[in-house]
PDB file of C-alpha atoms and ligand atoms in Angstrom:
ATOM      1  CA  MET M   1       0.000   0.000   0.000  1.00  0.00           C
ATOM      2  CA  THR M   2       1.300   3.478  -0.848  1.00  0.00           C
ATOM      3  CA  GLU M   3       2.069   5.865   1.961  1.00  0.00           C
ATOM      4  CA  ALA M   4      -0.089   8.993   2.322  1.00  0.00           C
ATOM      5  CA  ILE M   5       2.088  12.083   1.970  1.00  0.00           C
ATOM      6  CA  LEU M   6      -0.669  14.555   2.794  1.00  0.00           C
ATOM      7  CA  GLN M   7      -3.789  13.986   4.847  1.00  0.00           C
ATOM      8  CA  ILE M   8      -6.441  16.695   4.910  1.00  0.00           C
ATOM      9  CA  ARG M   9      -9.059  16.433   7.626  1.00  0.00           C
ATOM     10  CA  ASP M  10     -12.218  18.521   7.823  1.00  0.00           C
ATOM     11  CA  LEU M  11     -10.594  21.513   6.159  1.00  0.00           C
ATOM     12  CA  GLY M  12     -12.604  24.681   5.782  1.00  0.00           C
ATOM     13  CA  CYS M  13     -11.883  28.209   4.667  1.00  0.00           C
ATOM     14  CA  SER M  14     -13.981  31.374   4.923  1.00  0.00           C
ATOM     15  CA  ARG M  15     -13.985  34.769   3.284  1.00  0.00           C
ATOM     16  CA  PRO M  16     -12.829  37.688   5.461  1.00  0.00           C
ATOM     17  CA  GLN M  17     -16.513  38.542   6.072  1.00  0.00           C
ATOM     18  CA  GLY M  18     -16.972  35.078   7.612  1.00  0.00           C
ATOM     19  CA  ASP M  19     -19.049  33.167   5.046  1.00  0.00           C
ATOM     20  CA  PRO M  20     -17.474  29.850   4.057  1.00  0.00           C
ATOM     21  CA  ILE M  21     -15.883  29.259   0.656  1.00  0.00           C
ATOM     22  CA  PHE M  22     -15.800  25.514   1.407  1.00  0.00           C
ATOM     23  CA  GLU M  23     -15.939  23.266   4.467  1.00  0.00           C
ATOM     24  CA  HIS M  24     -15.571  19.575   5.429  1.00  0.00           C
ATOM     25  CA  VAL M  25     -12.827  18.875   2.896  1.00  0.00           C
ATOM     26  CA  ASN M  26     -11.259  15.450   3.473  1.00  0.00           C
ATOM     27  CA  PHE M  27      -8.775  13.649   1.236  1.00  0.00           C
ATOM     28  CA  SER M  28      -5.281  12.196   1.104  1.00  0.00           C
ATOM     29  CA  VAL M  29      -2.481  12.560  -1.413  1.00  0.00           C
ATOM     30  CA  ASN M  30      -0.389   9.443  -1.931  1.00  0.00           C
ATOM     31  CA  GLU M  31       2.951   8.807  -3.590  1.00  0.00           C
ATOM     32  CA  GLY M  32       2.533   8.711  -7.353  1.00  0.00           C
ATOM     33  CA  ASP M  33      -0.717  10.688  -7.360  1.00  0.00           C
ATOM     34  CA  ILE M  34      -1.394  13.409  -9.872  1.00  0.00           C
ATOM     35  CA  VAL M  35      -4.616  14.796  -8.444  1.00  0.00           C
ATOM     36  CA  ILE M  36      -6.665  16.942 -10.801  1.00  0.00           C
ATOM     37  CA  LEU M  37      -8.615  19.488  -8.758  1.00  0.00           C
ATOM     38  CA  GLN M  38     -11.805  20.517 -10.499  1.00  0.00           C
ATOM     39  CA  GLY M  39     -14.706  22.776  -9.725  1.00  0.00           C
ATOM     40  CA  LYS M  40     -16.620  25.747 -11.010  1.00  0.00           C
ATOM     41  CA  SER M  41     -14.904  29.099 -11.315  1.00  0.00           C
ATOM     42  CA  GLY M  42     -14.921  30.651  -7.851  1.00  0.00           C
ATOM     43  CA  SER M  43     -15.524  27.300  -6.106  1.00  0.00           C
ATOM     44  CA  GLY M  44     -12.309  27.629  -4.122  1.00  0.00           C
ATOM     45  CA  LYS M  45      -9.665  25.602  -5.984  1.00  0.00           C
ATOM     46  CA  SER M  46      -6.896  28.196  -5.638  1.00  0.00           C
ATOM     47  CA  THR M  47      -7.936  28.899  -2.059  1.00  0.00           C
ATOM     48  CA  LEU M  48      -7.706  25.200  -1.201  1.00  0.00           C
ATOM     49  CA  MET M  49      -4.219  25.067  -2.746  1.00  0.00           C
ATOM     50  CA  LYS M  50      -3.158  28.060  -0.666  1.00  0.00           C
ATOM     51  CA  CYS M  51      -4.529  26.407   2.486  1.00  0.00           C
ATOM     52  CA  LEU M  52      -2.557  23.245   1.664  1.00  0.00           C
ATOM     53  CA  ALA M  53       0.586  25.392   1.331  1.00  0.00           C
ATOM     54  CA  HIS M  54      -0.240  27.136   4.611  1.00  0.00           C
ATOM     55  CA  LEU M  55      -0.561  30.460   2.796  1.00  0.00           C
ATOM     56  CA  ASN M  56      -4.204  30.953   3.855  1.00  0.00           C
ATOM     57  CA  LEU M  57      -5.919  30.671   7.211  1.00  0.00           C
ATOM     58  CA  TYR M  58      -8.026  27.528   7.532  1.00  0.00           C
ATOM     59  CA  ASP M  59     -10.003  25.382   9.955  1.00  0.00           C
ATOM     60  CA  GLY M  60      -9.272  21.677  10.223  1.00  0.00           C
ATOM     61  CA  GLU M  61      -6.026  19.741  10.027  1.00  0.00           C
ATOM     62  CA  ILE M  62      -3.282  19.049   7.532  1.00  0.00           C
ATOM     63  CA  PHE M  63      -0.722  16.305   8.108  1.00  0.00           C
ATOM     64  CA  TYR M  64       2.430  15.981   6.002  1.00  0.00           C
ATOM     65  CA  ARG M  65       4.042  12.598   6.508  1.00  0.00           C
ATOM     66  CA  GLY M  66       1.943  12.239   9.647  1.00  0.00           C
ATOM     67  CA  GLN M  67       2.988  15.521  11.244  1.00  0.00           C
ATOM     68  CA  THR M  68       1.530  19.018  11.281  1.00  0.00           C
ATOM     69  CA  PRO M  69       3.113  21.797   9.173  1.00  0.00           C
ATOM     70  CA  HIS M  70       4.088  23.604  12.377  1.00  0.00           C
ATOM     71  CA  SER M  71       6.122  20.637  13.562  1.00  0.00           C
ATOM     72  CA  TYR M  72       8.435  21.078  10.539  1.00  0.00           C
ATOM     73  CA  GLY M  73       8.398  24.874  10.722  1.00  0.00           C
ATOM     74  CA  ILE M  74       6.231  26.636   8.148  1.00  0.00           C
ATOM     75  CA  PRO M  75       9.081  27.827   5.853  1.00  0.00           C
ATOM     76  CA  ILE M  76      10.456  24.273   5.593  1.00  0.00           C
ATOM     77  CA  TYR M  77       6.960  22.832   5.120  1.00  0.00           C
ATOM     78  CA  ARG M  78       6.367  25.262   2.240  1.00  0.00           C
ATOM     79  CA  THR M  79       9.475  24.003   0.448  1.00  0.00           C
ATOM     80  CA  ARG M  80       8.210  20.411   0.757  1.00  0.00           C
ATOM     81  CA  VAL M  81       4.588  21.141  -0.123  1.00  0.00           C
ATOM     82  CA  GLN M  82       5.112  23.935  -2.585  1.00  0.00           C
ATOM     83  CA  TYR M  83       2.527  26.180  -4.230  1.00  0.00           C
ATOM     84  CA  VAL M  84       3.281  27.529  -7.697  1.00  0.00           C
ATOM     85  CA  PRO M  85       0.949  30.435  -8.498  1.00  0.00           C
ATOM     86  CA  GLN M  86      -0.434  31.039 -11.942  1.00  0.00           C
ATOM     87  CA  ARG M  87       1.116  34.503 -12.343  1.00  0.00           C
ATOM     88  CA  THR M  88       4.583  35.792 -11.439  1.00  0.00           C
ATOM     89  CA  SER M  89       4.224  39.309 -12.818  1.00  0.00           C
ATOM     90  CA  LEU M  90       4.517  41.003  -9.424  1.00  0.00           C
ATOM     91  CA  LEU M  91       7.947  39.557  -8.627  1.00  0.00           C
ATOM     92  CA  PRO M  92      10.768  42.138  -8.538  1.00  0.00           C
ATOM     93  CA  GLY M  93      14.121  41.718 -10.343  1.00  0.00           C
ATOM     94  CA  THR M  94      15.054  38.816 -12.590  1.00  0.00           C
ATOM     95  CA  PRO M  95      14.514  35.066 -12.320  1.00  0.00           C
ATOM     96  CA  ARG M  96      18.191  34.651 -11.404  1.00  0.00           C
ATOM     97  CA  ASP M  97      17.783  37.229  -8.587  1.00  0.00           C
ATOM     98  CA  PHE M  98      14.781  35.269  -7.355  1.00  0.00           C
ATOM     99  CA  MET M  99      16.633  31.963  -7.426  1.00  0.00           C
ATOM    100  CA  ARG M 100      19.599  33.521  -5.633  1.00  0.00           C
ATOM    101  CA  ALA M 101      17.288  34.929  -2.956  1.00  0.00           C
ATOM    102  CA  ILE M 102      15.469  31.683  -2.244  1.00  0.00           C
ATOM    103  CA  SER M 103      18.734  29.711  -2.353  1.00  0.00           C
ATOM    104  CA  SER M 104      19.927  31.819   0.570  1.00  0.00           C
ATOM    105  CA  PHE M 105      16.888  30.898   2.705  1.00  0.00           C
ATOM    106  CA  SER M 106      17.834  28.273   5.242  1.00  0.00           C
ATOM    107  CA  SER M 107      14.644  26.337   4.411  1.00  0.00           C
ATOM    108  CA  PHE M 108      16.010  25.671   0.911  1.00  0.00           C
ATOM    109  CA  LYS M 109      19.346  24.380   2.171  1.00  0.00           C
ATOM    110  CA  HIS M 110      20.230  20.822   3.164  1.00  0.00           C
ATOM    111  CA  ARG M 111      18.960  19.244   0.020  1.00  0.00           C
ATOM    112  CA  PRO M 112      20.942  16.936  -2.248  1.00  0.00           C
ATOM    113  CA  SER M 113      20.834  19.245  -5.256  1.00  0.00           C
ATOM    114  CA  LEU M 114      22.498  22.195  -3.547  1.00  0.00           C
ATOM    115  CA  ASP M 115      26.251  22.406  -3.801  1.00  0.00           C
ATOM    116  CA  LYS M 116      27.194  23.363  -0.256  1.00  0.00           C
ATOM    117  CA  GLN M 117      30.252  25.290  -1.375  1.00  0.00           C
ATOM    118  CA  LYS M 118      29.896  29.038  -1.232  1.00  0.00           C
ATOM    119  CA  VAL M 119      31.700  31.840  -2.984  1.00  0.00           C
ATOM    120  CA  GLY M 120      31.898  34.652  -0.426  1.00  0.00           C
ATOM    121  CA  ASN M 121      28.390  34.944   0.959  1.00  0.00           C
ATOM    122  CA  GLN M 122      26.783  33.866  -2.282  1.00  0.00           C
ATOM    123  CA  PRO M 123      25.311  30.382  -2.296  1.00  0.00           C
ATOM    124  CA  VAL M 124      26.286  28.443  -5.398  1.00  0.00           C
ATOM    125  CA  LEU M 125      23.155  28.183  -7.487  1.00  0.00           C
ATOM    126  CA  SER M 126      21.875  24.830  -8.595  1.00  0.00           C
ATOM    127  CA  ASP M 127      21.912  24.427 -12.380  1.00  0.00           C
ATOM    128  CA  LYS M 128      18.900  22.152 -12.278  1.00  0.00           C
ATOM    129  CA  PRO M 129      16.191  24.844 -12.710  1.00  0.00           C
ATOM    130  CA  ILE M 130      18.074  26.217 -15.735  1.00  0.00           C
ATOM    131  CA  GLU M 131      18.387  22.698 -17.135  1.00  0.00           C
ATOM    132  CA  VAL M 132      14.672  21.996 -16.578  1.00  0.00           C
ATOM    133  CA  ALA M 133      13.648  25.312 -18.150  1.00  0.00           C
ATOM    134  CA  GLY M 134      16.021  24.613 -21.054  1.00  0.00           C
ATOM    135  CA  ALA M 135      14.159  21.383 -21.731  1.00  0.00           C
ATOM    136  CA  TRP M 136      11.032  23.542 -22.041  1.00  0.00           C
ATOM    137  CA  GLY M 137      12.599  25.967 -24.555  1.00  0.00           C
ATOM    138  CA  ILE M 138      13.845  28.692 -22.190  1.00  0.00           C
ATOM    139  CA  GLU M 139      17.123  30.289 -23.378  1.00  0.00           C
ATOM    140  CA  HIS M 140      19.782  31.054 -20.723  1.00  0.00           C
ATOM    141  CA  GLU M 141      19.623  34.811 -21.336  1.00  0.00           C
ATOM    142  CA  LEU M 142      16.036  34.972 -20.086  1.00  0.00           C
ATOM    143  CA  TRP M 143      17.229  34.269 -16.537  1.00  0.00           C
ATOM    144  CA  ASP M 144      18.729  37.785 -16.476  1.00  0.00           C
ATOM    145  CA  ARG M 145      15.730  39.647 -17.848  1.00  0.00           C
ATOM    146  CA  GLY M 146      13.209  41.329 -15.519  1.00  0.00           C
ATOM    147  CA  TRP M 147      10.137  39.238 -14.753  1.00  0.00           C
ATOM    148  CA  GLY M 148       7.984  42.022 -16.170  1.00  0.00           C
ATOM    149  CA  ASP M 149       9.821  41.837 -19.506  1.00  0.00           C
ATOM    150  CA  LEU M 150       9.195  38.125 -19.985  1.00  0.00           C
ATOM    151  CA  SER M 151       6.183  36.823 -21.842  1.00  0.00           C
ATOM    152  CA  GLY M 152       3.497  35.176 -19.710  1.00  0.00           C
ATOM    153  CA  GLY M 153       4.517  31.763 -21.005  1.00  0.00           C
ATOM    154  CA  GLU M 154       8.239  32.357 -20.388  1.00  0.00           C
ATOM    155  CA  ALA M 155       7.626  33.524 -16.825  1.00  0.00           C
ATOM    156  CA  GLN M 156       5.295  30.608 -16.172  1.00  0.00           C
ATOM    157  CA  ARG M 157       7.840  28.038 -17.379  1.00  0.00           C
ATOM    158  CA  ILE M 158      10.670  29.634 -15.406  1.00  0.00           C
ATOM    159  CA  ALA M 159       8.652  29.750 -12.164  1.00  0.00           C
ATOM    160  CA  LEU M 160       7.699  26.112 -12.616  1.00  0.00           C
ATOM    161  CA  ALA M 161      11.263  25.105 -13.490  1.00  0.00           C
ATOM    162  CA  ILE M 162      12.494  26.755 -10.287  1.00  0.00           C
ATOM    163  CA  ALA M 163       9.918  24.849  -8.214  1.00  0.00           C
ATOM    164  CA  VAL M 164      10.890  21.538  -9.839  1.00  0.00           C
ATOM    165  CA  GLY M 165      14.607  22.213 -10.140  1.00  0.00           C
ATOM    166  CA  MET M 166      15.189  23.324  -6.544  1.00  0.00           C
ATOM    167  CA  GLN M 167      14.403  19.708  -5.672  1.00  0.00           C
ATOM    168  CA  THR M 168      12.942  20.369  -2.247  1.00  0.00           C
ATOM    169  CA  ALA M 169       9.287  19.655  -3.027  1.00  0.00           C
ATOM    170  CA  GLU M 170       7.672  16.270  -2.460  1.00  0.00           C
ATOM    171  CA  VAL M 171       4.296  17.701  -3.417  1.00  0.00           C
ATOM    172  CA  LEU M 172       3.799  20.462  -5.963  1.00  0.00           C
ATOM    173  CA  LEU M 173       0.554  22.434  -5.890  1.00  0.00           C
ATOM    174  CA  LEU M 174       0.197  23.713  -9.450  1.00  0.00           C
ATOM    175  CA  ASP M 175      -2.389  26.403 -10.143  1.00  0.00           C
ATOM    176  CA  GLU M 176      -3.105  26.229 -13.884  1.00  0.00           C
ATOM    177  CA  PRO M 177       0.600  25.690 -14.610  1.00  0.00           C
ATOM    178  CA  THR M 178       0.354  25.744 -18.404  1.00  0.00           C
ATOM    179  CA  SER M 179      -2.428  28.311 -18.865  1.00  0.00           C
ATOM    180  CA  ALA M 180      -0.130  30.681 -20.801  1.00  0.00           C
ATOM    181  CA  LEU M 181       1.496  28.021 -23.008  1.00  0.00           C
ATOM    182  CA  ASP M 182       0.722  26.875 -26.530  1.00  0.00           C
ATOM    183  CA  PRO M 183      -0.519  23.273 -26.846  1.00  0.00           C
ATOM    184  CA  ASP M 184       2.833  21.774 -27.944  1.00  0.00           C
ATOM    185  CA  THR M 185       4.848  23.477 -25.200  1.00  0.00           C
ATOM    186  CA  SER M 186       2.149  22.576 -22.712  1.00  0.00           C
ATOM    187  CA  GLU M 187       2.457  18.887 -23.611  1.00  0.00           C
ATOM    188  CA  THR M 188       6.247  19.037 -23.295  1.00  0.00           C
ATOM    189  CA  VAL M 189       5.897  20.440 -19.767  1.00  0.00           C
ATOM    190  CA  GLU M 190       3.180  17.928 -18.878  1.00  0.00           C
ATOM    191  CA  LYS M 191       5.293  14.970 -19.975  1.00  0.00           C
ATOM    192  CA  TYR M 192       8.256  16.217 -17.978  1.00  0.00           C
ATOM    193  CA  LEU M 193       6.200  16.643 -14.794  1.00  0.00           C
ATOM    194  CA  VAL M 194       4.505  13.278 -15.126  1.00  0.00           C
ATOM    195  CA  GLY M 195       7.931  11.698 -15.755  1.00  0.00           C
ATOM    196  CA  GLU M 196       9.378  13.329 -12.638  1.00  0.00           C
ATOM    197  CA  VAL M 197       6.604  11.927 -10.443  1.00  0.00           C
ATOM    198  CA  LYS M 198       7.154   8.468 -11.944  1.00  0.00           C
ATOM    199  CA  LYS M 199      10.978   8.530 -11.749  1.00  0.00           C
ATOM    200  CA  GLY M 200      11.241  10.428  -8.486  1.00  0.00           C
ATOM    201  CA  GLU M 201      14.765  11.658  -9.331  1.00  0.00           C
ATOM    202  CA  THR M 202      14.068  15.194  -8.103  1.00  0.00           C
ATOM    203  CA  GLY M 203      12.282  13.912  -5.003  1.00  0.00           C
ATOM    204  CA  LEU M 204       8.894  14.925  -6.409  1.00  0.00           C
ATOM    205  CA  LYS M 205       6.339  12.351  -5.280  1.00  0.00           C
ATOM    206  CA  ALA M 206       2.943  13.856  -6.120  1.00  0.00           C
ATOM    207  CA  ILE M 207       1.195  16.800  -7.756  1.00  0.00           C
ATOM    208  CA  VAL M 208      -2.116  18.501  -7.072  1.00  0.00           C
ATOM    209  CA  TRP M 209      -2.983  20.218 -10.341  1.00  0.00           C
ATOM    210  CA  ILE M 210      -5.679  22.743 -11.257  1.00  0.00           C
ATOM    211  CA  THR M 211      -6.520  22.832 -14.923  1.00  0.00           C
ATOM    212  CA  HIS M 212      -9.467  24.170 -16.878  1.00  0.00           C
ATOM    213  CA  PHE M 213      -8.439  22.016 -19.841  1.00  0.00           C
ATOM    214  CA  GLU M 214     -10.385  18.783 -19.732  1.00  0.00           C
ATOM    215  CA  GLU M 215      -8.040  17.048 -22.168  1.00  0.00           C
ATOM    216  CA  GLN M 216      -5.023  17.972 -20.090  1.00  0.00           C
ATOM    217  CA  GLY M 217      -6.667  16.549 -16.978  1.00  0.00           C
ATOM    218  CA  ARG M 218      -7.308  13.282 -18.778  1.00  0.00           C
ATOM    219  CA  ARG M 219      -3.729  13.124 -20.069  1.00  0.00           C
ATOM    220  CA  VAL M 220      -1.946  13.714 -16.775  1.00  0.00           C
ATOM    221  CA  GLY M 221      -4.407  12.867 -13.986  1.00  0.00           C
ATOM    222  CA  THR M 222      -4.363   9.697 -11.929  1.00  0.00           C
ATOM    223  CA  ARG M 223      -7.142  10.925  -9.608  1.00  0.00           C
ATOM    224  CA  PHE M 224      -9.912  13.505  -9.970  1.00  0.00           C
ATOM    225  CA  LEU M 225     -11.356  15.560  -7.123  1.00  0.00           C
ATOM    226  CA  ARG M 226     -14.226  18.000  -7.438  1.00  0.00           C
ATOM    227  CA  ILE M 227     -14.578  20.776  -4.879  1.00  0.00           C
ATOM    228  CA  THR M 228     -18.048  21.839  -3.728  1.00  0.00           C
ATOM    229  CA  PRO M 229     -19.093  24.096  -0.851  1.00  0.00           C
ATOM    230  CA  ASN M 230     -19.547  20.965   1.290  1.00  0.00           C
ATOM    231  CA  GLY M 231     -16.319  19.110   0.591  1.00  0.00           C
ATOM    232  CA  VAL M 232     -14.528  17.275  -2.198  1.00  0.00           C
ATOM    233  CA  GLN M 233     -15.821  14.321  -4.169  1.00  0.00           C
ATOM    234  CA  GLU M 234     -13.579  11.765  -5.825  1.00  0.00           C
ATOM    235  CA  GLU M 235     -14.650  11.135  -9.407  1.00  0.00           C
ATOM    236  CA  SER M 236     -13.684   8.578 -12.001  1.00  0.00           C
ATOM    237  CA  GLN M 237     -11.802   9.733 -15.062  1.00  0.00           C
ATOM    238  CA  ASP M 238     -14.882   9.133 -17.215  1.00  0.00           C
ATOM    239  CA  SER M 239     -17.115  11.454 -15.197  1.00  0.00           C
ATOM    240  CA  ALA M 240     -14.401  14.085 -14.779  1.00  0.00           C
ATOM    241  CA  VAL M 241     -14.982  17.293 -16.740  1.00  0.00           C
TER     242      VAL M 241
HETATM  243  N1  ATP C 301      -8.990  37.413   0.006  1.00  0.00           N
HETATM  244  C1  ATP C 301     -10.244  37.184  -0.368  1.00  0.00           C
HETATM  245  N2  ATP C 301     -11.240  38.000   0.030  1.00  0.00           N
HETATM  246  C2  ATP C 301     -12.522  37.771  -0.313  1.00  0.00           C
HETATM  247  N3  ATP C 301     -12.912  36.749  -1.088  1.00  0.00           N
HETATM  248  C3  ATP C 301     -11.959  35.914  -1.532  1.00  0.00           C
HETATM  249  C4  ATP C 301     -10.586  36.079  -1.206  1.00  0.00           C
HETATM  250  N4  ATP C 301      -9.880  35.087  -1.799  1.00  0.00           N
HETATM  251  C5  ATP C 301     -10.777  34.348  -2.472  1.00  0.00           C
HETATM  252  N5  ATP C 301     -12.019  34.852  -2.312  1.00  0.00           N
HETATM  253  C6  ATP C 301     -13.256  34.331  -2.899  1.00  0.00           C
HETATM  254  O1  ATP C 301     -13.277  32.942  -2.651  1.00  0.00           O
HETATM  255  C7  ATP C 301     -13.890  32.265  -3.738  1.00  0.00           C
HETATM  256  C8  ATP C 301     -12.937  31.202  -4.260  1.00  0.00           C
HETATM  257  O2  ATP C 301     -11.869  31.819  -4.976  1.00  0.00           O
HETATM  258  P1  ATP C 301     -10.762  30.939  -5.703  1.00  0.00           P
HETATM  259  O3  ATP C 301      -9.822  31.874  -6.376  1.00  0.00           O
HETATM  260  O4  ATP C 301     -10.199  29.994  -4.725  1.00  0.00           O
HETATM  261  O5  ATP C 301     -11.653  30.130  -6.766  1.00  0.00           O
HETATM  262  P2  ATP C 301     -11.189  29.200  -7.964  1.00  0.00           P
HETATM  263  O6  ATP C 301     -12.048  27.970  -7.898  1.00  0.00           O
HETATM  264  O7  ATP C 301      -9.730  28.985  -7.937  1.00  0.00           O
HETATM  265  O8  ATP C 301     -11.630  30.093  -9.205  1.00  0.00           O
HETATM  266  P3  ATP C 301     -11.114  30.150 -10.740  1.00  0.00           P
HETATM  267  O9  ATP C 301     -11.415  28.815 -11.340  1.00  0.00           O
HETATM  268  O10 ATP C 301     -11.957  31.243 -11.314  1.00  0.00           O
HETATM  269  O11 ATP C 301      -9.647  30.483 -10.723  1.00  0.00           O
HETATM  270  C9  ATP C 301     -14.250  33.341  -4.753  1.00  0.00           C
HETATM  271  O12 ATP C 301     -15.607  33.681  -4.572  1.00  0.00           O
HETATM  272  C10 ATP C 301     -13.329  34.489  -4.405  1.00  0.00           C
HETATM  273  O13 ATP C 301     -13.898  35.719  -4.787  1.00  0.00           O
END
């Protein structure tokens, strides 16, 4: 039997005014799962992702490998269960600046991919994100261009490549990760992500994935969850929309 990486028990989240977006959400994420999270626009998919990443307040309990996020420390938890937002346009500086900044956070250290040698106070950057992005058609020079001067699709691929290539995440929470990509590039990225979960070379064990593209869900999904105001329902691939 596969081991549950994440267990979500009676999770609920409310708007600031107090009315619930969803409540009584229960499910587990197991090794090898690619969970497609579905639901109407405004049903709370992104909010649920942010709760799972401990970026939103919530009621209920989340267990990662049997322990609460607080027991790991929230910054470390967020590198293991990592949310990748749909848009990066508000980030300052360049992708390389961003990678340098997060590489200096202690929560991103102590992972196999990071060369522990330092030059002065600068952590040596892992080449893996650049390699991953390269496989998705991102030229090296784009790492030194401001986020705001990248196309939506370039920024989206770079942000995703950083999340995968930093090699700290066991679970990636992907919020419409290919929404800005053309169909061919989207399939290239999909195949890579599915391959990483299967091979496990980067330590990635599972993905929770929001997509509005039915065909994409069918291609990559191993499980299908639909969010409603009263919880999530597991659906078969055939009934998934
Ligand atoms: N900070 C907030 N303040 C008030 N309402 C919020 C806040 N964040 C989210 N909401 C509301 O919560 C509901 C769920 O939003 P969410 O973005 O999670 O939906 P979604 O299912 O991801 O939607 P979409 O498919 O359109 O991206 C929406 O009604 C949204 O307006």
